[in-house]
C-alpha cells in the first residue's frame, strides 16, 4: 500500500518536472523570439532613419540643383538680351559709319558730277572739268577705302596711328581739300593716347559737322574747336549758315547723320548738343570721356 503511494507521488513529481521543463523551454523560446523581434525592429528603425537622412540629403541636393538651374536660366536670358543689345548697337554703328564715311563721299561725288555737265563740249572749260573729275575721283577712291576698312571691321584706319589732335587736324584738312573751303580751327593740347573709338567718334563728329556746314550752310564761317574738360575731350563744330531746327522736330525728314552721331556719342557715355545760334548759324558740341570704353551704353 505504502509502495503504491510512493509510486504515485513519484509519478506526480515527474509530471511536475516535465511540466516545469516544458514551461522553461516555452519561456526560453518566447524570450528568444522576443529578442529577435526587438533586433528586427531596431534594425528596421536604423534602416528607416538612414533612408530618412538620405531622402533629406537628396531633397537638399535637388533644391540646390533647381536653384543652380534657375540661375543658369537667368544667366542665359541676360546673355541673350545683352547679345541682342550689342548686335543692335553694332548695326547702329555700322549704319552710322556707312553714312558718315562712304555715303558722304559718294554724295560729294554726285554733287560734283552735276557741275561737270555744263563743262562738257566747252573747249575753254577743259581745265575746270579736269579739276572736277579729279575731285570726284578722289572722293570715290576715299569712299572705296572706307568701305574696305569697314569690311575689315575698322573705323577710320587712317587716323589709327595719329594722336587725337593730329587726327582732328587731318579730318579738317581733308574737308578743306575736298570742298575747296576754309575752316577756322582752334585745337588745344589734347591727351596723346586716347582709345581709338573715342578718337574715331570725335573725328566722325567733325567730319559730319563740317559736311553739314558745307551742304546745308554753304560752308559759311566753318570752324572747329577742341579742348579738354576734366578727363573728357570736348569738340565743337560751328558755321554761320541759316541755323538748324531742333533735332526732335526734324522727325523722319532729317537724315541719319546727326541721329547717328548722337547714338554713337551717347553709347560711349558722352553728351552731344545741337544749337541753333540766334544770330544765325549752327553749333554742334560733343564731350566724351577719354576713359570711355566700348559698350558703355546703359551703364
Ligand atoms: N549746319 C547746318 N545748317 C543748317 N541745317 C542743318 C545743318 N546741319 C544739319 N542741318 C539740317 O538737319 C538735317 C539733318 O542733318 P543730318 O542728320 O546730318 O542729315 P543729312 O545731312 O543727311 O540731311 C539736314 O537735312 C538739314 O536740314
Ligand atoms: Mg549730314
Coordinates of C-alpha atoms and ligand atoms in Angstrom, one line a residue:
X1 CA 0.0 0.0 0.0
X2 CA 2.8 2.3 1.1
X3 CA 4.8 1.4 -2.0
X4 CA 1.8 2.2 -4.3
X5 CA 1.5 5.5 -2.5
X6 CA 5.2 6.3 -3.1
X7 CA 5.0 5.4 -6.8
X8 CA 2.0 7.7 -7.2
X9 CA 3.9 10.6 -5.5
X10 CA 7.0 9.9 -7.8
X11 CA 4.8 10.0 -10.9
X12 CA 3.3 13.3 -9.8
X13 CA 6.8 14.7 -9.2
X14 CA 7.9 13.5 -12.6
X15 CA 4.9 15.1 -14.2
X16 CA 5.5 18.4 -12.4
X17 CA 9.2 18.3 -13.5
X18 CA 8.1 17.6 -17.1
X19 CA 5.5 20.4 -16.9
X20 CA 8.2 22.9 -15.5
X21 CA 10.7 21.9 -18.2
X22 CA 8.1 22.5 -20.8
X23 CA 7.4 25.9 -19.4
X24 CA 11.1 26.7 -19.2
X25 CA 11.5 25.7 -22.8
X26 CA 8.5 27.7 -23.8
X27 CA 9.7 30.7 -21.9
X28 CA 13.2 30.4 -23.4
X29 CA 11.7 30.2 -26.9
X30 CA 9.5 33.2 -26.2
X31 CA 12.4 35.2 -24.9
X32 CA 14.5 34.3 -27.9
X33 CA 11.6 35.3 -30.2
X34 CA 11.2 38.5 -28.3
X35 CA 14.9 39.3 -28.6
X36 CA 15.0 38.6 -32.3
X37 CA 11.8 40.6 -32.9
X38 CA 13.4 43.5 -31.0
X39 CA 16.6 43.1 -33.1
X40 CA 14.5 43.1 -36.3
X41 CA 12.6 46.2 -35.0
X42 CA 15.7 48.2 -34.2
X43 CA 17.3 47.2 -37.4
X44 CA 14.2 48.4 -39.3
X45 CA 14.4 51.7 -37.3
X46 CA 18.0 52.1 -38.2
X47 CA 17.2 51.5 -41.8
X48 CA 14.3 53.9 -41.8
X49 CA 16.5 56.6 -40.1
X50 CA 19.2 56.0 -42.7
X51 CA 16.7 56.3 -45.5
X52 CA 15.2 59.4 -43.9
X53 CA 18.7 61.0 -43.9
X54 CA 19.3 60.0 -47.5
X55 CA 15.9 61.5 -48.5
X56 CA 16.7 64.8 -46.7
X57 CA 20.1 64.9 -48.4
X58 CA 18.6 64.1 -51.8
X59 CA 16.0 66.8 -51.2
X60 CA 18.7 69.4 -50.3
X61 CA 20.7 68.4 -53.4
X62 CA 17.6 68.7 -55.6
X63 CA 16.8 72.1 -54.2
X64 CA 20.5 73.2 -54.9
X65 CA 20.3 71.9 -58.5
X66 CA 16.9 73.7 -59.0
X67 CA 18.5 76.9 -57.7
X68 CA 21.5 76.4 -60.0
X69 CA 19.3 75.7 -62.9
X70 CA 17.2 78.9 -62.4
X71 CA 20.5 80.9 -62.0
X72 CA 21.8 79.4 -65.3
X73 CA 18.4 80.2 -67.0
X74 CA 18.7 83.8 -65.8
X75 CA 22.3 84.0 -67.0
X76 CA 21.4 82.7 -70.4
X77 CA 18.5 85.2 -70.6
X78 CA 20.8 88.0 -69.6
X79 CA 23.4 86.9 -72.1
X80 CA 20.9 86.7 -75.0
X81 CA 19.5 90.1 -74.0
X82 CA 23.0 91.6 -74.0
X83 CA 23.8 89.9 -77.3
X84 CA 20.6 91.4 -78.8
X85 CA 21.5 94.9 -77.5
X86 CA 25.1 94.6 -78.6
X87 CA 24.1 93.5 -82.1
X88 CA 21.7 96.4 -82.3
X89 CA 24.4 98.8 -81.2
X90 CA 26.8 97.2 -83.7
X91 CA 24.2 97.6 -86.5
X92 CA 23.7 101.3 -85.5
X93 CA 27.4 101.9 -85.5
X94 CA 27.9 100.2 -88.9
X95 CA 25.0 102.2 -90.2
X96 CA 26.5 105.4 -88.8
X97 CA 29.9 104.6 -90.2
X98 CA 28.4 103.9 -93.7
X99 CA 26.5 107.2 -93.5
X100 CA 29.4 109.3 -92.2
X101 CA 32.1 107.8 -94.4
X102 CA 31.3 106.3 -97.8
X103 CA 27.8 107.8 -98.2
X104 CA 29.1 111.3 -97.6
X105 CA 31.9 110.9 -100.1
X106 CA 29.7 109.4 -102.7
X107 CA 27.2 112.2 -102.1
X108 CA 30.1 114.7 -102.6
X109 CA 31.0 112.9 -105.9
X110 CA 27.4 113.1 -107.1
X111 CA 27.2 116.8 -106.2
X112 CA 30.3 117.5 -108.3
X113 CA 29.1 115.3 -111.2
X114 CA 26.2 117.6 -111.8
X115 CA 28.6 120.6 -112.0
X116 CA 30.5 118.7 -114.7
X117 CA 27.7 118.7 -117.2
X118 CA 28.0 122.5 -118.2
X119 CA 31.7 122.0 -118.9
X120 CA 31.2 119.2 -121.4
X121 CA 31.7 120.3 -125.0
X122 CA 33.2 123.7 -123.9
X123 CA 36.8 123.8 -125.1
X124 CA 37.7 126.6 -122.7
X125 CA 36.3 124.7 -119.7
X126 CA 38.5 121.6 -120.1
X127 CA 40.8 122.6 -117.2
X128 CA 37.8 123.1 -114.9
X129 CA 36.3 119.8 -116.0
X130 CA 39.6 118.0 -115.3
X131 CA 39.7 119.5 -111.8
X132 CA 36.1 118.4 -111.1
X133 CA 36.9 114.9 -112.4
X134 CA 40.0 114.8 -110.1
X135 CA 37.8 115.8 -107.1
X136 CA 35.2 113.1 -108.0
X137 CA 37.9 110.5 -108.4
X138 CA 39.5 111.4 -105.1
X139 CA 36.1 111.2 -103.2
X140 CA 35.3 107.9 -104.8
X141 CA 38.7 106.4 -104.1
X142 CA 38.4 107.6 -100.4
X143 CA 34.9 106.0 -100.3
X144 CA 36.3 102.8 -101.6
X145 CA 39.0 102.8 -98.8
X146 CA 36.3 103.5 -96.2
X147 CA 34.2 100.6 -97.4
X148 CA 37.2 98.3 -97.4
X149 CA 38.2 99.3 -93.9
X150 CA 34.6 98.9 -92.7
X151 CA 34.6 95.4 -94.2
X152 CA 37.7 94.7 -92.2
X153 CA 35.9 96.0 -89.0
X154 CA 38.0 99.2 -88.8
X155 CA 36.7 102.7 -88.4
X156 CA 38.8 105.5 -89.9
X157 CA 42.1 103.4 -90.1
X158 CA 44.0 106.4 -91.4
X159 CA 43.8 108.1 -88.0
X160 CA 44.7 105.0 -86.0
X161 CA 48.3 105.9 -85.5
X162 CA 47.8 109.7 -85.0
X163 CA 47.3 111.4 -81.6
X164 CA 43.8 112.9 -81.4
X165 CA 44.8 116.5 -82.1
X166 CA 46.6 115.5 -85.3
X167 CA 43.7 113.2 -86.3
X168 CA 41.2 116.1 -85.9
X169 CA 43.5 118.4 -88.0
X170 CA 43.8 115.7 -90.7
X171 CA 39.9 115.5 -91.0
X172 CA 39.7 119.3 -91.2
X173 CA 42.4 119.3 -93.9
X174 CA 40.7 116.6 -95.9
X175 CA 37.4 118.6 -95.8
X176 CA 39.2 121.8 -96.9
X177 CA 40.8 119.9 -99.8
X178 CA 37.7 118.1 -100.9
X179 CA 35.4 121.2 -100.8
X180 CA 37.8 123.9 -101.6
X181 CA 36.6 125.8 -98.5
X182 CA 38.4 127.2 -95.4
X183 CA 37.8 126.0 -91.8
X184 CA 39.0 128.1 -88.8
X185 CA 40.4 125.7 -86.3
X186 CA 41.5 126.0 -82.7
X187 CA 42.8 122.7 -81.4
X188 CA 44.2 122.9 -77.8
X189 CA 46.8 120.5 -76.4
X190 CA 45.0 117.1 -76.1
X191 CA 46.0 113.8 -74.4
X192 CA 48.1 111.9 -76.9
X193 CA 46.8 108.4 -76.1
X194 CA 43.0 108.3 -76.3
X195 CA 41.4 105.0 -77.3
X196 CA 40.8 104.6 -81.0
X197 CA 37.0 104.5 -80.8
X198 CA 36.9 107.8 -78.8
X199 CA 39.2 109.4 -81.4
X200 CA 37.2 107.9 -84.3
X201 CA 33.9 109.1 -82.8
X202 CA 35.1 112.7 -82.3
X203 CA 36.7 112.7 -85.8
X204 CA 33.3 111.4 -87.2
X205 CA 31.6 114.3 -85.4
X206 CA 34.0 116.8 -87.1
X207 CA 33.6 115.1 -90.5
X208 CA 29.7 115.1 -90.3
X209 CA 29.6 118.6 -88.7
X210 CA 31.7 120.0 -91.5
X211 CA 29.8 118.1 -94.2
X212 CA 26.6 119.6 -92.9
X213 CA 28.2 123.0 -92.7
X214 CA 29.1 122.6 -96.4
X215 CA 25.9 121.0 -97.6
X216 CA 23.3 122.9 -95.5
X217 CA 25.1 126.2 -94.7
X218 CA 27.1 126.8 -97.9
X219 CA 30.4 126.4 -95.9
X220 CA 30.0 129.8 -94.4
X221 CA 32.1 130.5 -91.3
X222 CA 33.1 126.9 -90.8
X223 CA 35.0 126.4 -87.5
X224 CA 36.3 123.6 -85.3
X225 CA 37.4 123.9 -81.7
X226 CA 38.7 121.1 -79.4
X227 CA 39.8 121.3 -75.7
X228 CA 40.0 119.2 -72.6
X229 CA 37.5 119.4 -69.7
X230 CA 38.3 117.1 -66.7
X231 CA 39.0 113.7 -68.1
X232 CA 37.0 114.4 -71.2
X233 CA 37.6 116.0 -74.6
X234 CA 35.1 118.5 -76.0
X235 CA 34.8 119.3 -79.7
X236 CA 32.7 122.0 -81.3
X237 CA 31.8 122.4 -85.0
X238 CA 30.1 125.6 -86.0
X239 CA 29.0 127.6 -89.0
X240 CA 27.3 130.9 -89.8
X241 CA 24.6 129.4 -92.0
X242 CA 20.8 129.6 -91.6
X243 CA 20.7 127.6 -88.4
X244 CA 19.1 124.3 -87.7
X245 CA 15.7 123.1 -86.4
X246 CA 15.7 121.1 -83.1
X247 CA 16.6 117.5 -83.8
X248 CA 13.4 116.3 -82.3
X249 CA 11.3 118.4 -84.7
X250 CA 13.0 117.0 -87.7
X251 CA 11.2 113.7 -87.4
X252 CA 11.8 111.4 -90.3
X253 CA 12.7 114.2 -92.6
X254 CA 16.2 114.7 -91.1
X255 CA 19.0 112.5 -92.4
X256 CA 20.9 109.9 -90.4
X257 CA 24.0 112.0 -89.7
X258 CA 23.1 113.8 -86.5
X259 CA 21.0 111.0 -85.1
X260 CA 23.8 108.5 -85.8
X261 CA 26.3 110.9 -84.1
X262 CA 24.1 111.2 -81.1
X263 CA 23.7 107.4 -80.8
X264 CA 27.4 106.9 -81.2
X265 CA 28.4 109.6 -78.6
X266 CA 25.8 108.6 -76.1
X267 CA 26.5 104.9 -76.4
X268 CA 30.0 105.7 -75.2
X269 CA 28.7 107.7 -72.2
X270 CA 29.3 111.1 -73.8
X271 CA 27.0 114.0 -74.4
X272 CA 26.1 115.9 -77.6
X273 CA 24.3 119.2 -78.1
X274 CA 23.0 120.8 -81.3
X275 CA 22.4 124.6 -81.0
X276 CA 20.9 127.0 -83.5
X277 CA 22.6 130.3 -82.7
X278 CA 20.1 133.2 -82.6
X279 CA 22.4 135.4 -84.7
X280 CA 22.5 132.7 -87.3
X281 CA 24.5 129.5 -87.6
X282 CA 24.7 126.1 -86.1
X283 CA 26.9 124.8 -83.3
X284 CA 27.4 121.1 -82.7
X285 CA 29.2 120.2 -79.4
X286 CA 30.2 116.8 -78.0
X287 CA 32.0 115.8 -74.9
X288 CA 33.4 112.4 -74.5
X289 CA 35.5 110.9 -71.6
X290 CA 38.9 109.6 -72.6
X291 CA 38.1 106.8 -70.1
X292 CA 35.1 105.7 -72.2
X293 CA 35.0 102.1 -73.1
X294 CA 33.2 100.4 -75.9
X295 CA 29.7 99.0 -75.0
X296 CA 29.2 101.5 -72.1
X297 CA 25.6 102.0 -73.3
X298 CA 23.1 101.5 -70.5
X299 CA 25.8 101.5 -67.8
Ligands
LIG1 N1 24.9 123.1 -90.2 C1 23.6 123.0 -90.6 N2 22.9 124.1 -91.0 C2 21.6 124.1 -91.4 N3 20.9 123.0 -91.3 C3 21.5 121.8 -91.0 C4 22.8 121.8 -90.6 N4 23.1 120.5 -90.2 C5 22.0 119.8 -90.4 N5 21.0 120.6 -90.8 C6 19.6 120.1 -91.1 O1 19.4 119.0 -90.3 C7 19.0 117.9 -91.2 C8 19.6 116.6 -90.6 O2 21.0 116.6 -90.7 P1 21.7 115.2 -90.9 O3 21.2 114.3 -89.8 O4 23.2 115.4 -90.9 O5 21.2 114.6 -92.2 P2 21.7 114.9 -93.7 O6 22.8 115.8 -93.7 O7 22.0 113.6 -94.3 O8 20.5 115.6 -94.3 C9 19.6 118.3 -92.5 O9 18.8 117.6 -93.5 C10 19.4 119.8 -92.5 O10 18.1 120.1 -92.9
LIG2 MG1 24.5 115.3 -92.6

